[in-house]
Tab-separated table of C-alpha atoms in Angstrom:
chain	number	residue	atom	x	y	z
A	14	ILE	CA	-0.008	0.060	0.468
A	15	TRP	CA	2.628	2.950	1.062
A	16	SER	CA	5.030	1.588	-1.833
A	17	ARG	CA	1.304	1.987	-3.950
A	18	LEU	CA	0.911	5.905	-3.103
A	19	VAL	CA	4.436	6.362	-3.052
A	20	GLY	CA	4.124	5.852	-6.899
A	21	ARG	CA	1.140	7.523	-8.197
A	22	HIS	CA	2.624	10.882	-5.972
A	23	GLY	CA	5.763	10.630	-7.247
A	24	ARG	CA	3.981	10.037	-10.801
A	25	ASN	CA	2.110	13.385	-10.684
A	26	LEU	CA	4.558	15.359	-8.633
A	27	ARG	CA	3.421	19.010	-8.656
A	28	THR	CA	5.909	21.923	-9.511
A	29	ALA	CA	5.381	22.406	-5.779
A	30	SER	CA	6.689	19.746	-4.713
A	31	LEU	CA	9.884	19.969	-5.444
A	32	HIS	CA	10.670	23.541	-3.774
A	33	TYR	CA	10.639	24.064	0.407
A	34	GLY	CA	8.028	23.998	1.737
A	35	LEU	CA	6.226	25.158	5.402
A	36	THR	CA	8.143	25.318	7.750
A	37	ALA	CA	5.121	23.769	10.541
A	38	GLY	CA	4.306	21.206	7.801
A	39	ARG	CA	2.256	20.512	4.952
A	40	PRO	CA	-1.076	21.810	6.084
A	41	ASP	CA	-3.260	18.151	5.110
A	42	LEU	CA	-1.222	15.843	7.080
A	43	ARG	CA	-0.733	18.185	10.000
A	44	THR	CA	-4.853	18.168	9.815
A	45	SER	CA	-4.361	14.590	9.608
A	46	ILE	CA	-2.770	14.275	12.748
A	47	ALA	CA	-4.657	16.190	14.855
A	48	ALA	CA	-7.914	14.346	14.094
A	49	TYR	CA	-5.661	11.818	14.704
A	50	LEU	CA	-4.633	12.267	17.983
A	51	ARG	CA	-8.015	13.843	19.416
A	52	SER	CA	-9.940	10.213	18.639
A	53	ALA	CA	-6.720	8.036	19.342
A	54	ARG	CA	-4.496	9.616	22.243
A	55	ALA	CA	-7.169	12.429	23.577
A	56	VAL	CA	-4.500	15.322	22.625
A	57	HIS	CA	-6.610	18.523	22.736
A	58	CYS	CA	-4.912	19.991	19.748
A	59	GLU	CA	-5.313	22.483	15.960
A	60	PRO	CA	-3.661	21.311	13.404
A	61	GLU	CA	-2.267	24.848	13.572
A	62	GLN	CA	-0.609	23.647	17.388
A	63	ILE	CA	0.975	20.189	14.655
A	64	VAL	CA	4.565	21.231	13.832
A	65	ILE	CA	5.912	18.296	11.478
A	66	VAL	CA	9.774	17.331	12.362
A	67	SER	CA	12.644	14.716	11.230
A	68	GLY	CA	11.368	11.986	14.058
A	69	SER	CA	10.864	12.351	17.778
A	70	GLN	CA	15.313	12.848	18.246
A	71	GLN	CA	14.551	15.694	16.216
A	72	ALA	CA	11.516	16.810	18.431
A	73	VAL	CA	12.985	16.759	21.572
A	74	GLN	CA	16.087	18.365	20.392
A	75	ILE	CA	14.188	21.603	18.932
A	76	ALA	CA	12.074	21.616	22.148
A	77	ALA	CA	15.184	21.435	24.062
A	78	LEU	CA	16.516	24.929	21.756
A	79	ALA	CA	13.078	26.277	22.326
A	80	LEU	CA	12.578	26.324	26.162
A	81	LEU	CA	16.165	25.780	27.720
A	82	ASP	CA	18.809	28.351	28.635
A	83	PRO	CA	22.708	26.958	28.854
A	84	GLY	CA	22.754	25.575	32.619
A	85	GLU	CA	19.126	25.287	33.522
A	86	ARG	CA	17.989	21.500	34.685
A	87	VAL	CA	16.374	19.001	33.611
A	88	TRP	CA	14.107	15.960	35.066
A	89	MET	CA	15.584	12.966	33.493
A	90	GLU	CA	13.979	9.471	33.720
A	91	ASP	CA	16.530	6.955	35.216
A	92	PRO	CA	16.842	5.147	33.603
A	93	GLY	CA	15.845	6.122	30.544
A	94	TYR	CA	16.092	7.377	26.407
A	95	TRP	CA	19.814	8.170	26.724
A	96	LEU	CA	18.902	9.830	22.720
A	97	ALA	CA	17.091	12.502	24.968
A	98	GLN	CA	19.687	13.567	27.054
A	99	ARG	CA	22.621	14.010	24.332
A	100	ALA	CA	19.897	16.433	22.880
A	101	PHE	CA	19.781	18.616	26.325
A	102	LYS	CA	23.145	18.231	26.824
A	103	LEU	CA	23.818	19.704	23.424
A	104	ALA	CA	21.276	22.727	25.044
A	105	GLU	CA	24.211	22.591	27.752
A	106	ALA	CA	21.190	21.494	30.163
A	107	ARG	CA	22.075	20.434	33.551
A	108	ILE	CA	20.405	16.819	33.510
A	109	VAL	CA	18.077	15.644	37.392
A	110	PRO	CA	18.334	11.810	37.401
A	111	VAL	CA	14.595	11.637	38.654
A	112	PRO	CA	14.228	7.619	40.147
A	113	VAL	CA	11.642	5.755	38.273
A	114	ASP	CA	9.119	3.053	39.729
A	115	GLU	CA	5.753	1.098	38.958
A	116	GLU	CA	3.564	3.737	38.903
A	117	GLY	CA	6.174	6.381	36.197
A	118	ILE	CA	8.579	8.821	37.368
A	119	ASP	CA	8.734	9.680	41.652
A	120	VAL	CA	7.669	13.742	40.981
A	121	ALA	CA	8.737	13.756	44.863
A	122	ALA	CA	11.249	12.979	43.971
A	123	GLY	CA	11.938	15.313	41.537
A	124	MET	CA	11.165	18.443	43.632
A	125	ARG	CA	13.398	16.919	46.215
A	126	LEU	CA	16.123	17.062	43.844
A	127	ALA	CA	15.744	20.237	41.999
A	128	ARG	CA	12.307	21.896	42.710
A	129	LYS	CA	13.127	24.899	40.387
A	130	ALA	CA	13.889	22.518	37.341
A	131	ARG	CA	13.208	24.437	33.544
A	132	LEU	CA	11.870	20.514	32.269
A	133	ALA	CA	10.392	17.105	32.817
A	134	PHE	CA	11.152	14.397	29.803
A	135	VAL	CA	9.008	12.234	30.667
A	136	THR	CA	7.718	7.894	28.495
A	137	PRO	CA	4.128	8.310	30.251
A	138	SER	CA	2.086	5.988	29.122
A	139	HIS	CA	4.805	3.177	28.358
A	140	GLN	CA	8.580	3.977	30.170
A	141	PHE	CA	11.339	3.643	28.411
A	142	PRO	CA	13.554	0.760	29.186
A	143	LEU	CA	11.509	0.205	31.848
A	144	GLY	CA	8.012	-0.674	30.249
A	145	SER	CA	5.436	0.717	33.874
A	146	THR	CA	3.132	3.409	33.017
A	147	MET	CA	2.436	6.344	34.539
A	148	SER	CA	-0.376	6.690	37.694
A	149	LEU	CA	-3.342	9.271	37.455
A	150	SER	CA	-1.750	10.309	40.849
A	151	ARG	CA	1.146	10.836	39.226
A	152	ARG	CA	0.215	12.613	36.391
A	153	LEU	CA	-2.077	15.297	38.520
A	154	GLN	CA	1.772	15.617	40.830
A	155	LEU	CA	3.437	15.942	37.420
A	156	LEU	CA	1.182	19.150	35.938
A	157	ASP	CA	0.679	20.374	39.166
A	158	TRP	CA	4.568	20.778	39.039
A	159	ALA	CA	5.018	22.531	35.720
A	160	ARG	CA	1.620	25.160	36.887
A	161	THR	CA	2.653	26.393	40.171
A	162	ASN	CA	6.690	26.202	39.018
A	163	GLY	CA	6.941	27.250	35.731
A	164	SER	CA	7.651	24.978	34.059
A	165	TRP	CA	7.820	23.125	30.786
A	166	ILE	CA	7.057	18.943	30.711
A	167	ILE	CA	7.801	17.100	26.892
A	168	GLU	CA	5.726	13.886	26.280
A	169	ASP	CA	7.102	11.434	24.212
A	170	ASP	CA	4.515	9.388	23.427
A	171	TYR	CA	7.030	6.736	20.971
A	172	ASP	CA	5.134	3.712	21.425
A	173	SER	CA	1.705	3.812	23.349
A	174	GLU	CA	-0.391	2.698	20.347
A	175	TYR	CA	0.262	-1.151	21.578
A	176	ARG	CA	-1.330	-1.651	24.507
A	177	PHE	CA	-2.467	-5.204	25.164
A	178	GLU	CA	-4.607	-6.305	27.792
A	179	SER	CA	-6.640	-2.687	27.778
A	180	ARG	CA	-7.323	0.201	25.791
A	181	PRO	CA	-4.628	2.745	25.196
A	182	ILE	CA	-4.161	5.131	27.800
A	183	ALA	CA	-4.972	8.408	27.087
A	184	SER	CA	-2.540	10.558	27.029
A	185	LEU	CA	-1.024	13.501	29.336
A	186	GLN	CA	-1.438	16.110	27.399
A	187	GLY	CA	-5.312	15.822	27.283
A	188	LEU	CA	-5.302	16.181	30.989
A	189	ASP	CA	-3.307	19.365	30.796
A	190	THR	CA	-5.459	22.473	31.569
A	191	ASP	CA	-2.481	25.434	31.974
A	192	ALA	CA	-0.814	24.497	27.899
A	193	ARG	CA	2.711	23.521	30.412
A	194	VAL	CA	3.170	20.291	27.904
A	195	ILE	CA	5.039	19.910	25.287
A	196	TYR	CA	3.777	16.478	23.151
A	197	VAL	CA	5.847	14.152	20.707
A	198	GLY	CA	5.020	11.450	18.397
A	199	THR	CA	7.402	9.072	15.402
A	200	PHE	CA	5.467	7.128	12.736
A	201	SER	CA	9.059	5.992	12.425
A	202	LYS	CA	8.019	3.011	15.726
A	203	VAL	CA	4.748	2.296	14.555
A	204	LEU	CA	5.385	1.893	10.346
A	205	PHE	CA	9.606	2.732	9.917
A	206	PRO	CA	12.358	3.464	10.892
A	207	ALA	CA	13.418	5.020	7.717
A	208	LEU	CA	10.039	6.950	7.353
A	209	ARG	CA	12.225	9.896	9.877
A	210	THR	CA	8.809	11.550	10.118
A	211	GLY	CA	7.549	12.526	13.861
A	212	TYR	CA	5.726	15.807	15.104
A	213	LEU	CA	5.126	18.482	17.548
A	214	VAL	CA	2.323	19.366	19.709
A	215	VAL	CA	3.219	23.246	20.513
A	216	PRO	CA	0.889	25.204	22.702
A	217	PRO	CA	-0.420	27.697	20.742
A	218	ASP	CA	2.102	30.927	22.530
A	219	LEU	CA	4.961	28.885	22.291
A	220	LEU	CA	4.739	28.250	17.678
A	221	GLU	CA	6.568	31.241	17.051
A	222	ARG	CA	9.206	30.363	19.141
A	223	PHE	CA	9.650	26.754	18.210
A	224	SER	CA	8.707	26.928	14.306
A	225	ALA	CA	12.009	29.801	14.650
A	226	VAL	CA	14.356	26.959	15.369
A	227	ARG	CA	12.873	24.033	13.280
A	228	GLN	CA	13.574	26.283	10.373
A	229	THR	CA	16.914	26.756	11.857
A	230	ILE	CA	17.976	23.002	11.805
A	231	ASP	CA	16.627	21.439	8.953
A	232	VAL	CA	14.035	23.949	6.994
A	233	THR	CA	11.534	21.930	6.202
A	234	GLN	CA	10.256	18.209	5.950
A	235	SER	CA	10.189	15.914	2.529
A	236	ASP	CA	7.022	16.874	0.679
A	237	LEU	CA	6.617	14.208	-1.206
A	238	ILE	CA	7.002	12.069	2.204
A	239	GLN	CA	4.557	14.048	3.737
A	240	SER	CA	1.714	14.100	1.199
A	241	VAL	CA	2.195	10.259	1.299
A	242	LEU	CA	1.976	9.644	4.633
A	243	ALA	CA	-1.342	11.770	5.057
A	244	GLU	CA	-3.190	9.898	2.734
A	245	PHE	CA	-1.696	6.903	3.806
A	246	ILE	CA	-3.169	7.883	7.421
A	247	ASP	CA	-6.652	9.702	5.451
A	248	GLU	CA	-7.550	6.155	3.909
A	249	GLY	CA	-7.819	4.525	6.991
A	250	HIS	CA	-4.698	2.325	6.264
A	251	PHE	CA	-2.357	4.634	9.097
A	252	VAL	CA	-5.426	2.959	11.740
A	253	ARG	CA	-6.046	-0.540	10.925
A	254	HIS	CA	-2.138	-1.165	10.379
A	255	ILE	CA	-1.628	-0.238	13.757
A	256	ARG	CA	-5.721	-2.580	14.494
A	257	ARG	CA	-3.024	-5.100	12.781
A	258	MET	CA	0.046	-4.931	14.558
A	259	ARG	CA	-1.307	-4.436	17.820
A	260	SER	CA	-2.818	-8.169	17.620
A	261	LEU	CA	0.128	-9.094	15.657
A	262	TYR	CA	2.778	-7.507	18.651
A	263	GLY	CA	-0.016	-8.810	21.159
A	264	GLU	CA	0.967	-12.984	20.613
A	265	ARG	CA	4.643	-12.400	20.238
A	266	ARG	CA	4.431	-10.523	23.597
A	267	ALA	CA	3.039	-13.167	24.818
A	268	VAL	CA	5.206	-16.239	23.770
A	269	LEU	CA	8.272	-14.250	24.878
A	270	GLU	CA	6.179	-14.073	28.198
A	271	THR	CA	5.155	-17.486	28.226
A	272	SER	CA	9.337	-18.866	26.605
A	273	LEU	CA	10.720	-16.509	29.623
A	274	ARG	CA	8.939	-17.897	32.328
A	275	LYS	CA	9.143	-21.531	31.174
A	276	ALA	CA	12.754	-21.089	30.908
A	277	PHE	CA	13.485	-19.196	33.890
A	278	GLY	CA	10.636	-19.359	36.182
A	279	ASP	CA	10.997	-17.017	38.887
A	280	GLU	CA	14.438	-16.278	38.620
A	281	LEU	CA	13.846	-13.568	36.231
A	282	GLU	CA	11.285	-10.508	36.734
A	283	ILE	CA	9.338	-9.525	34.059
A	284	LEU	CA	8.890	-5.579	33.833
A	285	GLY	CA	6.368	-4.421	31.238
A	286	ALA	CA	4.623	-6.308	29.461
A	287	GLN	CA	1.681	-4.953	28.970
A	288	SER	CA	2.269	-2.967	26.205
A	289	GLY	CA	4.834	-1.399	23.901
A	290	MET	CA	7.118	-3.844	21.134
A	291	HIS	CA	9.942	-4.630	24.210
A	292	LEU	CA	10.252	-6.041	27.453
A	293	THR	CA	12.805	-5.390	30.101
A	294	VAL	CA	13.799	-8.505	32.696
A	295	LYS	CA	15.388	-7.665	35.363
A	296	LEU	CA	18.415	-10.150	36.585
A	297	PRO	CA	19.842	-11.523	39.552
A	298	LYS	CA	22.941	-9.983	41.919
A	299	GLY	CA	25.662	-11.617	39.947
A	300	MET	CA	24.765	-11.411	36.409
A	301	ARG	CA	26.415	-8.567	34.426
A	302	ASP	CA	24.243	-7.437	31.136
A	303	ARG	CA	26.595	-6.016	29.026
A	304	ASP	CA	28.145	-9.739	29.479
A	305	ILE	CA	25.609	-11.700	28.819
A	306	ALA	CA	24.164	-9.329	25.840
A	307	ALA	CA	27.220	-10.014	24.286
A	308	ARG	CA	27.586	-14.028	24.511
A	309	ALA	CA	24.337	-13.574	23.311
A	310	ALA	CA	24.939	-11.411	20.292
A	311	ALA	CA	28.218	-13.592	19.208
A	312	ARG	CA	24.893	-16.506	18.320
A	313	ASN	CA	22.797	-14.077	16.371
A	314	VAL	CA	20.340	-13.204	19.246
A	315	TRP	CA	20.091	-9.574	19.737
A	316	VAL	CA	19.381	-8.226	23.325
A	317	TRP	CA	19.747	-4.402	24.748
A	318	PRO	CA	21.955	-3.823	28.308
A	319	LEU	CA	20.031	-2.470	31.070
A	320	SER	CA	22.713	-0.784	33.111
A	321	PRO	CA	23.551	1.955	30.442
A	322	TYR	CA	20.014	3.740	31.257
A	323	PHE	CA	20.569	4.922	34.333
A	324	LEU	CA	21.834	7.994	34.807
A	325	GLY	CA	22.889	8.904	38.564
A	326	THR	CA	23.945	6.417	40.552
A	327	ARG	CA	20.922	4.104	41.008
A	328	SER	CA	20.952	0.670	38.849
A	329	PHE	CA	20.535	-2.941	38.388
A	330	GLN	CA	21.579	-5.432	36.062
A	331	GLY	CA	18.921	-6.062	33.407
A	332	LEU	CA	17.817	-7.125	29.123
A	333	MET	CA	15.922	-5.356	27.154
A	334	LEU	CA	14.231	-7.892	24.744
A	335	GLY	CA	12.455	-6.056	21.358
A	336	PHE	CA	10.018	-9.004	20.181
A	337	GLY	CA	8.399	-6.207	17.615
A	338	ASN	CA	10.750	-7.961	14.440
A	339	VAL	CA	11.140	-11.971	15.184
A	340	PRO	CA	8.549	-13.566	13.585
A	341	THR	CA	5.858	-15.860	16.398
A	342	GLN	CA	8.127	-18.762	15.911
A	343	GLU	CA	11.356	-17.788	16.607
A	344	ILE	CA	10.578	-16.789	19.939
A	345	PRO	CA	11.068	-19.613	22.043
A	346	ARG	CA	14.463	-20.848	20.176
A	347	ALA	CA	15.986	-17.622	20.567
A	348	VAL	CA	14.575	-17.391	24.174
A	349	ARG	CA	16.322	-20.958	24.451
A	350	VAL	CA	19.567	-19.562	23.506
A	351	LEU	CA	19.423	-16.807	25.782
A	352	GLN	CA	19.024	-19.310	28.124
A	353	GLU	CA	21.938	-21.394	27.551
A	354	VAL	CA	24.461	-18.393	27.541
A	355	ILE	CA	23.069	-16.969	30.907
A	356	TYR	CA	23.312	-20.304	32.336
A	357	GLU	CA	26.671	-20.920	30.810
A	358	ARG	CA	29.069	-18.903	33.169
A	359	LEU	CA	26.962	-19.883	36.519
């Protein structure tokens, strides 16, 4: 379907498609995204608030440059998304690692560490990398902190569509009544990485500032890709794709969880299995995640060590297991290889 749409738009290129487009993106794509976000994610937005960018990484970079002065403090989930940390360091911000538990970021701990921080970066629907969902009480606490402190929140909603045991959790931005949340979404996760297309939902009074930063970084996004994506959404292909993949990923997630419990029993604690395209396992004391990941890679089983995602002094050993591109029938074999790798040194 995607190839057909690309071919059709490529054969019917207009001169305008070969020129620089609008900095914030094509109006038809922004309209399509706004309609989707209102219905699927309970985001409060108009098309004029959407800024099209080159993936969520650029979205975070633009937000960091637009909102932060050098030396200002930023709450980062600990463990958290390392590429976001790089974006804030590029803006010369001071990173404040804030611990995460089963309810998401610990807002009380954040206030003890740096009450006057300028910004908080969070992944509330599916915390990266531990997979927890931020509770309603934590969400309200975080919004209250931002409102009273005049701070900002970046909500990275990178794979919220994939929730398996309940309906997707509504966005944090949808609860925000004071326009303190900048919402970040991406198509690179839910369609394919090479698409490099994401978006920001920006409070109206910040739009001019964000557009200026976005124009400075790389002017605009490809008009051809934007027009194809708008039609992909408008013709219903995107929603159908999400529905199909939610079923497929749910099946793979269930097989992975069952295989892990069969191979390891209760020895490995499974975290974040309710949503997303990966789950995380916590390793027993004495096991080293980097060593296990390297030995597994030597046998063509690829897992991510968890310890590098910790920013502060607190950490534990674990593995991130991505199942998005692993055929369902291959998962039990991969878990058996992982079992052999873990136990061969014990």
